[in-house]
């Protein structure tokens, strides 16, 4: 993962004719904090956990990035994610650099008390290298608003003053932002709509191969367009719900236990209620306000990716579209809501086939964008309504999309390359 992130940056920077030293500055993290944390477990014994906070680049502003708790986290992964945060924040046009934190731990094996002690120990250890104008952590895999609340509390105790803008993804009661929960799915929808509007208009040369399909594909309203969503967690669910409300037809969704195909379009909210009862979306064939076996059929996660839909939205795991299934992908647009769902090889293959791939650094940047809005609110001590937050998110996302689209059209390069070029231009122009 680290190698491919660095290779992508190097390749883009070389194409932009940046010199070797500048490329090194883009690749190497500015700081890499590595530490061992010791907490007392419920049985009275001490246990040691390894963790990192890696601060990649701060040319554009304070570092920004989540903290993950995962048994298989390694330093290289944390560094790669920190690097991609620098790119993502620059793509979205946010005044941030990139960072990431991680602890090797399976939080499901900890009691609530142990989880709180570990979260507080982590916050105490990084307290001297974070701050609202230094580095702003947020939740990531297996961390959540409650964990941010413990970390912020510990940080503020150490510092002796309130600083809500030092962490984002907090509970609303202590300065979290309205709209943060839905932000990544909502941002994904804004990007998709902006793309479809472009495709509906003049189709640029880069998209020549798609001219036929794109013209057939794009109709207004978007209700004729079918979407399959892999993953029905925070990102997948809200994307499905909001797209459904916008008139798209969601024909398939899945989670780790399996999926459903509902040819005439499913109802995400009712599917979520059914999932809550059953523990999975598998078996939930819900249309309108009713779930009934006659509406659909079961589908595996592999089949979902290969459905003949207009738009495929991987919103669960990385590397799910790879050399094993790339030739079976039939969607004409892939919106990368998960981080890194398409391998390098599959990406090259699908790009040659003129599949439009909206890269993760743009497609899922709605999350960090509302984190930014939470930070702004925390710094100002002035809080916006959900509508105000959503309106600001739309403006930022559409602006980011427009810049990347323009670059893609002007240079006849895929959106991913355009996104990396825009990000690298922004970062290097701020490097003094
Ligand atoms: P989540 O834990 O809320 O949901 C993950 C979903 O994926 C669940 O429905 C789970 O059942 C499903 N899943 C797990 N294994 C699967 C498998 N083998 N096949 C199919 N589905 C499987 O996580 P999330 O917050 O929705 O994040 C999803 C992706 O989006 C991740 O790649 C994450 O890094 C990325 N992302 C999330 C945010 C955010 O704000 N939450 C922001 C940017 C990127």
Tab-separated table of C-alpha atoms and ligand atoms in Angstrom:
chain	number	residue	atom	x	y	z
A	1	UNK	CA	0.000	0.000	0.000
A	2	UNK	CA	2.796	2.425	0.934
A	3	UNK	CA	4.769	1.477	-2.156
A	4	UNK	CA	1.803	2.043	-4.461
A	5	UNK	CA	0.930	5.414	-2.863
A	6	UNK	CA	4.541	6.532	-3.198
A	7	UNK	CA	4.807	5.164	-6.758
A	8	UNK	CA	1.689	7.069	-7.768
A	9	UNK	CA	3.022	10.322	-6.356
A	10	UNK	CA	6.456	9.762	-7.931
A	11	UNK	CA	4.979	8.913	-11.336
A	12	UNK	CA	2.702	11.962	-11.286
A	13	UNK	CA	5.482	14.253	-10.041
A	14	UNK	CA	7.858	12.995	-12.755
A	15	UNK	CA	5.232	13.697	-15.407
A	16	UNK	CA	4.956	17.178	-13.939
A	17	UNK	CA	8.753	17.437	-14.273
A	18	UNK	CA	9.361	18.086	-10.579
A	19	UNK	CA	12.952	17.629	-9.459
A	20	UNK	CA	14.216	14.724	-7.389
A	21	UNK	CA	14.469	16.671	-4.122
A	22	UNK	CA	10.892	17.926	-4.456
A	23	UNK	CA	9.709	14.368	-5.044
A	24	UNK	CA	11.553	13.275	-1.869
A	25	UNK	CA	9.789	16.026	0.059
A	26	UNK	CA	6.463	14.740	-1.234
A	27	UNK	CA	7.250	11.149	-0.310
A	28	UNK	CA	8.936	11.324	3.094
A	29	UNK	CA	6.770	12.045	6.156
A	30	UNK	CA	7.799	15.143	8.106
A	31	UNK	CA	7.422	13.288	11.444
A	32	UNK	CA	6.812	9.661	12.373
A	33	UNK	CA	6.001	9.177	16.054
A	34	UNK	CA	6.228	5.548	17.142
A	35	UNK	CA	5.507	4.443	20.677
A	36	UNK	CA	4.505	1.727	23.108
A	37	UNK	CA	1.492	2.385	25.336
A	38	UNK	CA	1.025	0.512	28.586
A	39	UNK	CA	-2.377	0.241	30.246
A	40	UNK	CA	-3.725	-1.762	33.166
A	41	UNK	CA	-6.191	-4.407	32.031
A	42	UNK	CA	-9.305	-5.350	34.015
A	43	UNK	CA	-7.458	-8.358	35.486
A	44	UNK	CA	-4.903	-6.003	37.039
A	45	UNK	CA	-2.100	-6.973	34.651
A	46	UNK	CA	-0.197	-4.491	32.484
A	47	UNK	CA	-0.387	-4.801	28.706
A	48	UNK	CA	1.664	-3.047	26.044
A	49	UNK	CA	0.244	-1.782	22.735
A	50	UNK	CA	2.211	-0.414	19.831
A	51	UNK	CA	1.057	2.771	18.087
A	52	UNK	CA	1.960	5.524	15.633
A	53	UNK	CA	1.083	9.049	14.652
A	54	UNK	CA	2.609	9.809	11.287
A	55	UNK	CA	2.555	13.407	10.068
A	56	UNK	CA	3.200	13.401	6.366
A	57	UNK	CA	3.039	16.940	5.022
A	58	UNK	CA	1.962	20.295	6.459
A	59	UNK	CA	2.583	22.668	3.544
A	60	UNK	CA	-1.099	23.559	3.218
A	61	UNK	CA	-2.000	23.677	6.920
A	62	UNK	CA	-2.188	21.601	10.102
A	63	UNK	CA	-1.959	17.836	9.632
A	64	UNK	CA	-5.358	16.109	9.435
A	65	UNK	CA	-6.114	12.413	9.676
A	66	UNK	CA	-7.921	9.647	11.522
A	67	UNK	CA	-6.823	7.160	14.163
A	68	UNK	CA	-7.466	3.463	13.565
A	69	UNK	CA	-7.530	0.616	16.068
A	70	UNK	CA	-6.841	-2.627	14.219
A	71	UNK	CA	-5.020	-5.900	15.013
A	72	UNK	CA	-3.259	-5.888	11.621
A	73	UNK	CA	-2.243	-2.242	11.451
A	74	UNK	CA	1.431	-1.766	10.570
A	75	UNK	CA	3.593	1.315	10.291
A	76	UNK	CA	3.665	1.168	6.472
A	77	UNK	CA	-0.127	1.236	6.332
A	78	UNK	CA	-0.337	4.225	8.686
A	79	UNK	CA	2.292	6.057	6.634
A	80	UNK	CA	0.511	5.282	3.348
A	81	UNK	CA	-2.786	6.548	4.746
A	82	UNK	CA	-1.092	9.705	6.071
A	83	UNK	CA	0.334	10.299	2.590
A	84	UNK	CA	-3.063	9.829	0.955
A	85	UNK	CA	-4.613	12.246	3.475
A	86	UNK	CA	-2.217	14.954	2.250
A	87	UNK	CA	-3.419	14.253	-1.287
A	88	UNK	CA	-7.112	14.047	-0.324
A	89	UNK	CA	-7.106	17.320	1.638
A	90	UNK	CA	-5.326	19.068	-1.238
A	91	UNK	CA	-7.804	17.612	-3.764
A	92	UNK	CA	-10.710	18.952	-1.701
A	93	UNK	CA	-8.979	22.341	-1.449
A	94	UNK	CA	-8.877	22.215	2.362
A	95	UNK	CA	-6.224	24.139	4.329
A	96	UNK	CA	-4.734	20.930	5.734
A	97	UNK	CA	-1.820	18.590	5.415
A	98	UNK	CA	-2.090	14.863	6.002
A	99	UNK	CA	-1.497	12.505	8.927
A	100	UNK	CA	-2.753	9.207	10.335
A	101	UNK	CA	-2.599	7.355	13.635
A	102	UNK	CA	-2.945	3.745	14.549
A	103	UNK	CA	-2.697	1.228	17.384
A	104	UNK	CA	-2.256	-2.509	16.947
A	105	UNK	CA	-5.275	-3.753	18.874
A	106	UNK	CA	-8.505	-5.627	18.357
A	107	UNK	CA	-10.909	-3.318	20.197
A	108	UNK	CA	-13.603	-6.029	20.216
A	109	UNK	CA	-11.434	-7.919	22.702
A	110	UNK	CA	-11.294	-4.988	25.154
A	111	UNK	CA	-13.844	-4.070	27.814
A	112	UNK	CA	-15.264	-0.542	27.663
A	113	UNK	CA	-12.975	0.461	30.537
A	114	UNK	CA	-9.887	-0.946	28.790
A	115	UNK	CA	-10.849	0.824	25.545
A	116	UNK	CA	-11.204	4.122	27.402
A	117	UNK	CA	-7.829	3.692	29.140
A	118	UNK	CA	-6.125	2.861	25.827
A	119	UNK	CA	-7.734	5.848	24.060
A	120	UNK	CA	-6.690	8.190	26.866
A	121	UNK	CA	-3.144	6.756	26.890
A	122	UNK	CA	-2.887	7.377	23.138
A	123	UNK	CA	-4.143	10.971	23.494
A	124	UNK	CA	-1.709	11.621	26.349
A	125	UNK	CA	1.182	10.277	24.294
A	126	UNK	CA	0.440	12.445	21.254
A	127	UNK	CA	-0.731	15.518	23.217
A	128	UNK	CA	2.555	17.353	22.668
A	129	UNK	CA	2.484	16.875	18.881
A	130	UNK	CA	-1.188	17.627	18.115
A	131	UNK	CA	-3.383	20.721	18.510
A	132	UNK	CA	-5.942	22.707	16.552
A	133	UNK	CA	-3.158	24.449	14.615
A	134	UNK	CA	-0.747	21.484	14.563
A	135	UNK	CA	-2.466	18.169	13.880
A	136	UNK	CA	-6.192	17.393	14.105
A	137	UNK	CA	-7.122	13.706	14.627
A	138	UNK	CA	-10.505	12.110	13.809
A	139	UNK	CA	-12.126	8.657	13.877
A	140	UNK	CA	-11.123	5.951	11.391
A	141	UNK	CA	-11.505	2.158	11.334
A	142	UNK	CA	-12.862	0.934	14.715
A	143	UNK	CA	-12.803	4.351	16.365
A	144	UNK	CA	-15.851	6.574	16.856
A	145	UNK	CA	-17.201	9.785	18.449
A	146	UNK	CA	-17.052	8.272	21.963
A	147	UNK	CA	-13.344	7.513	21.538
A	148	UNK	CA	-12.781	11.072	20.247
A	149	UNK	CA	-14.585	12.374	23.364
A	150	UNK	CA	-12.223	10.423	25.678
A	151	UNK	CA	-9.184	11.573	23.705
A	152	UNK	CA	-10.245	15.230	23.670
A	153	UNK	CA	-10.995	15.120	27.404
A	154	UNK	CA	-7.530	13.709	28.128
A	155	UNK	CA	-5.883	16.252	25.826
A	156	UNK	CA	-7.701	19.175	27.468
A	157	UNK	CA	-6.789	17.950	30.971
A	158	UNK	CA	-3.122	17.863	30.007
A	159	UNK	CA	-3.244	21.290	28.343
A	160	UNK	CA	-5.440	22.906	30.997
A	161	UNK	CA	-7.749	24.620	28.537
A	162	UNK	CA	-10.645	23.786	26.182
A	163	UNK	CA	-9.751	23.100	22.582
A	164	UNK	CA	-12.673	21.402	20.800
A	165	UNK	CA	-11.104	21.998	17.363
A	166	UNK	CA	-8.214	19.659	18.192
A	167	UNK	CA	-10.361	16.583	17.418
A	168	UNK	CA	-13.134	16.158	14.843
A	169	UNK	CA	-15.778	13.453	14.582
A	170	UNK	CA	-16.818	14.286	18.166
A	171	UNK	CA	-20.281	13.831	19.683
A	172	UNK	CA	-22.541	16.836	18.928
A	173	UNK	CA	-22.756	17.688	22.656
A	174	UNK	CA	-19.063	18.596	22.787
A	175	UNK	CA	-18.768	20.396	19.466
A	176	UNK	CA	-19.317	17.744	16.790
A	177	UNK	CA	-20.840	18.944	13.538
A	178	UNK	CA	-24.337	18.236	12.348
A	179	UNK	CA	-24.192	16.334	9.056
A	180	UNK	CA	-20.867	14.592	9.809
A	181	UNK	CA	-22.430	11.104	9.994
A	182	UNK	CA	-23.887	11.342	6.475
A	183	UNK	CA	-21.049	13.443	5.027
A	184	UNK	CA	-19.050	10.826	3.111
A	185	UNK	CA	-22.127	9.322	1.440
A	186	UNK	CA	-23.575	12.764	0.747
A	187	UNK	CA	-20.286	14.006	-0.724
A	188	UNK	CA	-20.163	10.903	-2.938
A	189	UNK	CA	-23.603	11.730	-4.288
A	190	UNK	CA	-22.608	15.355	-4.989
A	191	UNK	CA	-19.580	14.107	-6.958
A	192	UNK	CA	-21.670	11.597	-8.901
A	193	UNK	CA	-24.298	14.188	-9.817
A	194	UNK	CA	-21.626	16.667	-10.921
A	195	UNK	CA	-20.034	13.961	-13.090
A	196	UNK	CA	-23.325	12.986	-14.712
A	197	UNK	CA	-24.095	16.596	-15.557
A	198	UNK	CA	-20.709	16.838	-17.290
A	199	UNK	CA	-21.182	13.583	-19.155
A	200	UNK	CA	-24.583	14.720	-20.299
A	201	UNK	CA	-23.084	17.803	-21.904
A	202	UNK	CA	-20.253	17.736	-24.375
A	203	UNK	CA	-18.292	14.550	-24.012
A	204	UNK	CA	-14.591	15.379	-23.994
A	205	UNK	CA	-12.101	13.637	-26.181
A	206	UNK	CA	-10.727	11.581	-23.323
A	207	UNK	CA	-14.137	9.994	-23.042
A	208	UNK	CA	-14.420	9.303	-26.777
A	209	UNK	CA	-14.639	5.584	-26.285
A	210	UNK	CA	-17.598	6.095	-24.029
A	211	UNK	CA	-19.427	8.503	-26.239
A	212	UNK	CA	-22.021	5.945	-27.157
A	213	UNK	CA	-22.559	4.550	-23.710
A	214	UNK	CA	-22.398	7.894	-21.949
A	215	UNK	CA	-24.984	9.437	-24.248
A	216	UNK	CA	-27.290	6.507	-23.675
A	217	UNK	CA	-26.499	6.483	-20.021
A	218	UNK	CA	-27.200	10.030	-19.108
A	219	UNK	CA	-30.799	10.969	-18.916
A	220	UNK	CA	-32.490	13.519	-16.766
A	221	UNK	CA	-33.805	12.950	-14.181
A	222	UNK	CA	-31.337	10.293	-13.119
A	223	UNK	CA	-34.092	7.825	-12.287
A	224	UNK	CA	-33.188	5.473	-15.124
A	225	UNK	CA	-29.717	4.897	-13.770
A	226	UNK	CA	-29.059	1.752	-11.778
A	227	UNK	CA	-26.572	1.548	-8.902
A	228	UNK	CA	-25.048	-1.356	-6.968
A	229	UNK	CA	-23.436	-0.561	-3.608
A	230	UNK	CA	-20.989	-2.914	-1.897
A	231	UNK	CA	-20.986	-2.301	1.864
A	232	UNK	CA	-23.942	-1.115	3.910
A	233	UNK	CA	-22.102	0.616	6.750
A	234	UNK	CA	-21.832	4.336	7.366
A	235	UNK	CA	-20.682	5.251	3.861
A	236	UNK	CA	-22.639	2.696	1.799
A	237	UNK	CA	-25.913	3.159	3.644
A	238	UNK	CA	-26.027	6.952	3.525
A	239	UNK	CA	-24.898	6.988	-0.098
A	240	UNK	CA	-27.670	4.506	-0.989
A	241	UNK	CA	-30.300	6.381	1.034
A	242	UNK	CA	-29.477	9.817	-0.367
A	243	UNK	CA	-29.115	8.574	-3.980
A	244	UNK	CA	-32.460	6.796	-3.684
A	245	UNK	CA	-34.010	10.053	-2.448
A	246	UNK	CA	-32.433	11.799	-5.473
A	247	UNK	CA	-34.168	9.392	-7.839
A	248	UNK	CA	-31.475	6.817	-8.643
A	249	UNK	CA	-32.441	3.166	-8.679
A	250	UNK	CA	-30.446	1.175	-6.111
A	251	UNK	CA	-30.714	-2.408	-7.363
A	252	UNK	CA	-28.200	-4.160	-5.087
A	253	UNK	CA	-26.545	-3.719	-1.703
A	254	UNK	CA	-24.415	-6.026	0.422
A	255	UNK	CA	-22.533	-6.370	3.674
A	256	UNK	CA	-19.924	-8.839	4.908
A	257	UNK	CA	-22.561	-11.604	5.204
A	258	UNK	CA	-23.998	-11.304	1.673
A	259	UNK	CA	-26.244	-9.159	-0.456
A	260	UNK	CA	-29.563	-8.646	-2.192
A	261	UNK	CA	-30.546	-7.883	-5.782
A	262	UNK	CA	-33.877	-6.114	-6.247
A	263	UNK	CA	-34.361	-5.559	-9.975
A	264	UNK	CA	-36.967	-2.794	-9.680
A	265	UNK	CA	-35.013	-0.853	-7.074
A	266	UNK	CA	-34.844	-1.257	-3.310
A	267	UNK	CA	-35.658	1.029	-0.436
A	268	UNK	CA	-32.453	1.659	1.615
A	269	UNK	CA	-34.177	2.862	4.797
A	270	UNK	CA	-36.483	-0.149	5.022
A	271	UNK	CA	-33.547	-2.410	4.126
A	272	UNK	CA	-31.619	-0.925	7.072
A	273	UNK	CA	-34.535	-1.642	9.438
A	274	UNK	CA	-34.577	-5.231	8.152
A	275	UNK	CA	-30.771	-5.488	8.566
A	276	UNK	CA	-31.118	-4.326	12.178
A	277	UNK	CA	-33.536	-7.212	12.831
A	278	UNK	CA	-31.603	-9.903	10.963
A	279	UNK	CA	-28.053	-8.674	11.555
A	280	UNK	CA	-27.400	-8.556	7.792
A	281	UNK	CA	-28.940	-7.194	4.580
A	282	UNK	CA	-28.958	-10.742	3.172
A	283	UNK	CA	-32.612	-11.791	2.851
A	284	UNK	CA	-33.907	-8.180	2.957
A	285	UNK	CA	-35.755	-7.651	-0.338
A	286	UNK	CA	-37.432	-4.331	0.445
A	287	UNK	CA	-39.364	-2.146	-1.950
A	288	UNK	CA	-41.454	0.830	-0.864
A	289	UNK	CA	-42.233	0.116	2.768
A	290	UNK	CA	-42.490	-3.669	2.434
A	291	UNK	CA	-39.927	-6.484	2.460
A	292	UNK	CA	-40.955	-9.621	0.557
A	293	UNK	CA	-39.087	-12.567	-0.965
A	294	UNK	CA	-40.829	-11.983	-4.302
A	295	UNK	CA	-39.042	-8.650	-4.850
A	296	UNK	CA	-35.517	-9.987	-5.228
A	297	UNK	CA	-32.899	-12.675	-4.992
A	298	UNK	CA	-29.757	-13.306	-2.942
A	299	UNK	CA	-26.446	-12.203	-4.365
A	300	UNK	CA	-22.859	-12.699	-3.266
A	301	UNK	CA	-20.408	-9.837	-2.883
A	302	UNK	CA	-18.547	-11.117	-5.952
A	303	UNK	CA	-21.716	-11.152	-8.084
A	304	UNK	CA	-22.676	-7.671	-6.918
A	305	UNK	CA	-19.490	-6.240	-8.399
A	306	UNK	CA	-20.204	-7.919	-11.734
A	307	UNK	CA	-23.824	-6.779	-12.162
A	308	UNK	CA	-24.841	-5.015	-15.384
A	309	UNK	CA	-25.496	-1.716	-13.611
A	310	UNK	CA	-24.708	1.819	-14.772
A	311	UNK	CA	-22.856	2.795	-11.612
A	312	UNK	CA	-20.866	0.576	-9.258
A	313	UNK	CA	-20.056	1.887	-5.786
A	314	UNK	CA	-17.533	-0.114	-3.749
A	315	UNK	CA	-18.030	1.235	-0.207
A	316	UNK	CA	-16.532	-1.479	1.987
A	317	UNK	CA	-13.010	-2.792	1.538
A	318	UNK	CA	-9.858	-2.174	-0.444
A	319	UNK	CA	-8.691	-4.202	-3.493
A	320	UNK	CA	-12.113	-5.754	-4.188
A	321	UNK	CA	-11.818	-5.044	-7.915
A	322	UNK	CA	-8.682	-6.831	-9.020
A	323	UNK	CA	-7.153	-9.082	-11.689
A	324	UNK	CA	-9.578	-11.880	-10.728
A	325	UNK	CA	-12.759	-9.999	-11.573
A	326	UNK	CA	-11.780	-6.941	-13.652
A	327	UNK	CA	-12.840	-8.525	-16.940
A	328	UNK	CA	-16.306	-9.211	-15.554
A	329	UNK	CA	-17.065	-5.647	-14.444
A	330	UNK	CA	-19.933	-4.228	-16.513
A	331	UNK	CA	-20.581	-0.850	-14.864
A	332	UNK	CA	-19.735	2.228	-16.905
A	333	UNK	CA	-18.953	4.411	-13.907
A	334	UNK	CA	-17.206	3.339	-10.697
A	335	UNK	CA	-17.413	5.681	-7.718
A	336	UNK	CA	-14.671	4.741	-5.247
A	337	UNK	CA	-16.251	5.427	-1.868
A	338	UNK	CA	-14.038	2.902	-0.050
A	339	UNK	CA	-10.346	3.710	0.122
A	340	UNK	CA	-8.403	1.914	-2.614
A	341	UNK	CA	-11.094	-0.543	-3.815
A	342	UNK	CA	-9.453	-1.021	-7.254
A	343	UNK	CA	-5.975	-2.528	-7.644
A	344	UNK	CA	-3.430	-0.895	-9.937
A	345	UNK	CA	-3.775	-3.637	-12.542
A	346	UNK	CA	-7.580	-3.527	-12.570
A	347	UNK	CA	-7.479	0.266	-12.694
A	348	UNK	CA	-5.338	0.171	-15.856
A	349	UNK	CA	-7.540	-2.465	-17.477
A	350	UNK	CA	-10.818	-0.688	-16.732
A	351	UNK	CA	-9.466	2.704	-17.776
A	352	UNK	CA	-8.524	1.224	-21.140
A	353	UNK	CA	-12.093	-0.041	-21.412
A	354	UNK	CA	-13.257	3.568	-20.891
A	355	UNK	CA	-14.885	2.921	-17.562
A	356	UNK	CA	-15.054	6.280	-15.774
A	357	UNK	CA	-13.451	5.808	-12.359
A	358	UNK	CA	-13.972	8.559	-9.797
A	359	UNK	CA	-10.954	8.207	-7.492
A	360	UNK	CA	-11.333	7.768	-3.736
A	361	UNK	CA	-9.370	10.942	-2.965
A	362	UNK	CA	-12.215	12.897	-4.577
A	363	UNK	CA	-15.236	10.585	-4.252
A	364	UNK	CA	-14.988	10.059	-0.482
A	365	UNK	CA	-13.609	13.472	0.478
A	366	UNK	CA	-17.013	14.530	1.895
A	367	UNK	CA	-16.017	13.036	5.266
A	368	UNK	CA	-12.868	15.072	5.748
A	369	UNK	CA	-14.631	18.127	4.314
A	370	UNK	CA	-17.267	18.096	7.056
A	371	UNK	CA	-14.482	17.387	9.563
A	372	UNK	CA	-12.964	20.623	8.290
A	373	UNK	CA	-16.318	22.383	8.796
A	374	UNK	CA	-16.427	20.945	12.349
A	375	UNK	CA	-12.929	22.341	12.962
A	376	UNK	CA	-13.935	25.779	11.661
A	377	UNK	CA	-16.999	25.762	13.949
A	378	UNK	CA	-14.890	24.660	16.922
A	379	UNK	CA	-12.303	27.372	16.347
A	380	UNK	CA	-14.971	30.050	15.951
A	381	UNK	CA	-17.251	28.799	18.739
A	382	UNK	CA	-20.145	29.344	16.339
A	383	UNK	CA	-22.199	26.358	15.176
A	384	UNK	CA	-24.173	25.894	11.937
A	385	UNK	CA	-27.473	24.161	11.203
A	386	UNK	CA	-27.364	20.871	9.283
A	387	UNK	CA	-28.574	22.657	6.154
A	388	UNK	CA	-25.778	25.208	6.416
A	389	UNK	CA	-23.229	22.398	6.767
A	390	UNK	CA	-24.659	20.454	3.810
A	391	UNK	CA	-24.765	23.570	1.618
A	392	UNK	CA	-21.113	24.326	2.408
A	393	UNK	CA	-20.162	20.703	1.731
A	394	UNK	CA	-21.830	20.919	-1.696
A	395	UNK	CA	-19.945	24.088	-2.608
A	396	UNK	CA	-16.565	22.626	-1.581
A	397	UNK	CA	-17.127	19.253	-3.274
A	398	UNK	CA	-18.433	20.753	-6.516
A	399	UNK	CA	-15.486	23.148	-6.624
A	400	UNK	CA	-13.058	20.259	-6.144
A	401	UNK	CA	-14.792	18.193	-8.807
A	402	UNK	CA	-14.818	21.096	-11.283
A	403	UNK	CA	-11.056	21.671	-10.920
A	404	UNK	CA	-10.257	18.006	-11.411
A	405	UNK	CA	-12.672	17.580	-14.280
A	406	UNK	CA	-11.173	20.591	-16.056
A	407	UNK	CA	-7.652	19.218	-15.653
A	408	UNK	CA	-8.803	15.801	-16.891
A	409	UNK	CA	-10.420	17.307	-20.000
A	410	UNK	CA	-7.630	19.775	-20.769
A	411	UNK	CA	-4.849	17.210	-20.452
A	412	UNK	CA	-6.908	14.225	-21.658
A	413	UNK	CA	-5.951	12.248	-18.576
A	414	UNK	CA	-8.086	10.075	-16.283
A	415	UNK	CA	-9.697	11.699	-13.236
A	416	UNK	CA	-7.329	9.926	-10.842
A	417	UNK	CA	-4.240	11.303	-12.517
A	418	UNK	CA	-5.859	14.727	-12.701
A	419	UNK	CA	-6.667	14.574	-8.966
A	420	UNK	CA	-3.068	13.694	-8.071
A	421	UNK	CA	-1.729	16.453	-10.326
A	422	UNK	CA	-4.025	19.055	-8.780
A	423	UNK	CA	-3.051	17.918	-5.279
A	424	UNK	CA	0.675	17.905	-6.010
A	425	UNK	CA	0.496	21.336	-7.660
A	426	UNK	CA	-1.281	22.728	-4.609
A	427	UNK	CA	1.101	21.129	-2.106
A	428	UNK	CA	4.313	22.028	-3.934
A	429	UNK	CA	3.215	25.597	-4.561
A	430	UNK	CA	2.815	25.988	-0.784
A	431	UNK	CA	6.262	24.514	-0.043
A	432	UNK	CA	8.593	27.388	0.607
B	1	LIG	P1	-18.350	0.634	8.247
B	1	LIG	O1	-17.575	-0.227	9.157
B	1	LIG	O2	-19.425	1.511	8.785
B	1	LIG	O3	-19.032	-0.268	7.094
B	1	LIG	C1	-18.330	-1.193	6.358
B	1	LIG	C2	-19.323	-2.053	5.593
B	1	LIG	O4	-18.598	-2.974	4.779
B	1	LIG	C3	-20.223	-2.905	6.489
B	1	LIG	O5	-21.523	-2.942	5.930
B	1	LIG	C4	-19.587	-4.282	6.412
B	1	LIG	O6	-20.512	-5.325	6.629
B	1	LIG	C5	-19.133	-4.261	4.974
B	1	LIG	N1	-18.140	-5.289	4.688
B	1	LIG	C6	-17.132	-5.744	5.464
B	1	LIG	N2	-16.503	-6.767	4.859
B	1	LIG	C7	-17.117	-6.929	3.674
B	1	LIG	C8	-16.938	-7.825	2.599
B	1	LIG	N3	-16.004	-8.776	2.630
B	1	LIG	N4	-17.754	-7.701	1.524
B	1	LIG	C9	-18.713	-6.756	1.493
B	1	LIG	N5	-18.945	-5.908	2.484
B	1	LIG	C10	-18.155	-5.998	3.551
B	1	LIG	O7	-17.244	1.487	7.444
B	1	LIG	P2	-17.460	2.839	6.660
B	1	LIG	O8	-17.181	3.977	7.561
B	1	LIG	O9	-18.739	2.765	5.920
B	1	LIG	O10	-16.234	2.785	5.630
B	1	LIG	C11	-16.305	2.039	4.424
B	1	LIG	C12	-15.120	2.415	3.539
B	1	LIG	O11	-15.144	3.823	3.287
B	1	LIG	C13	-13.736	2.128	4.111
B	1	LIG	O12	-12.861	1.832	3.037
B	1	LIG	C14	-13.327	3.472	4.705
B	1	LIG	O13	-11.924	3.602	4.810
B	1	LIG	C15	-13.898	4.393	3.649
B	1	LIG	N6	-14.106	5.763	4.108
B	1	LIG	C16	-14.946	6.036	5.148
B	1	LIG	C17	-15.165	7.353	5.526
B	1	LIG	C18	-16.129	7.689	6.617
B	1	LIG	O14	-16.371	8.889	6.815
B	1	LIG	N7	-16.708	6.729	7.311
B	1	LIG	C19	-14.478	8.397	4.861
B	1	LIG	C20	-13.631	8.083	3.803
B	1	LIG	C21	-13.456	6.762	3.434
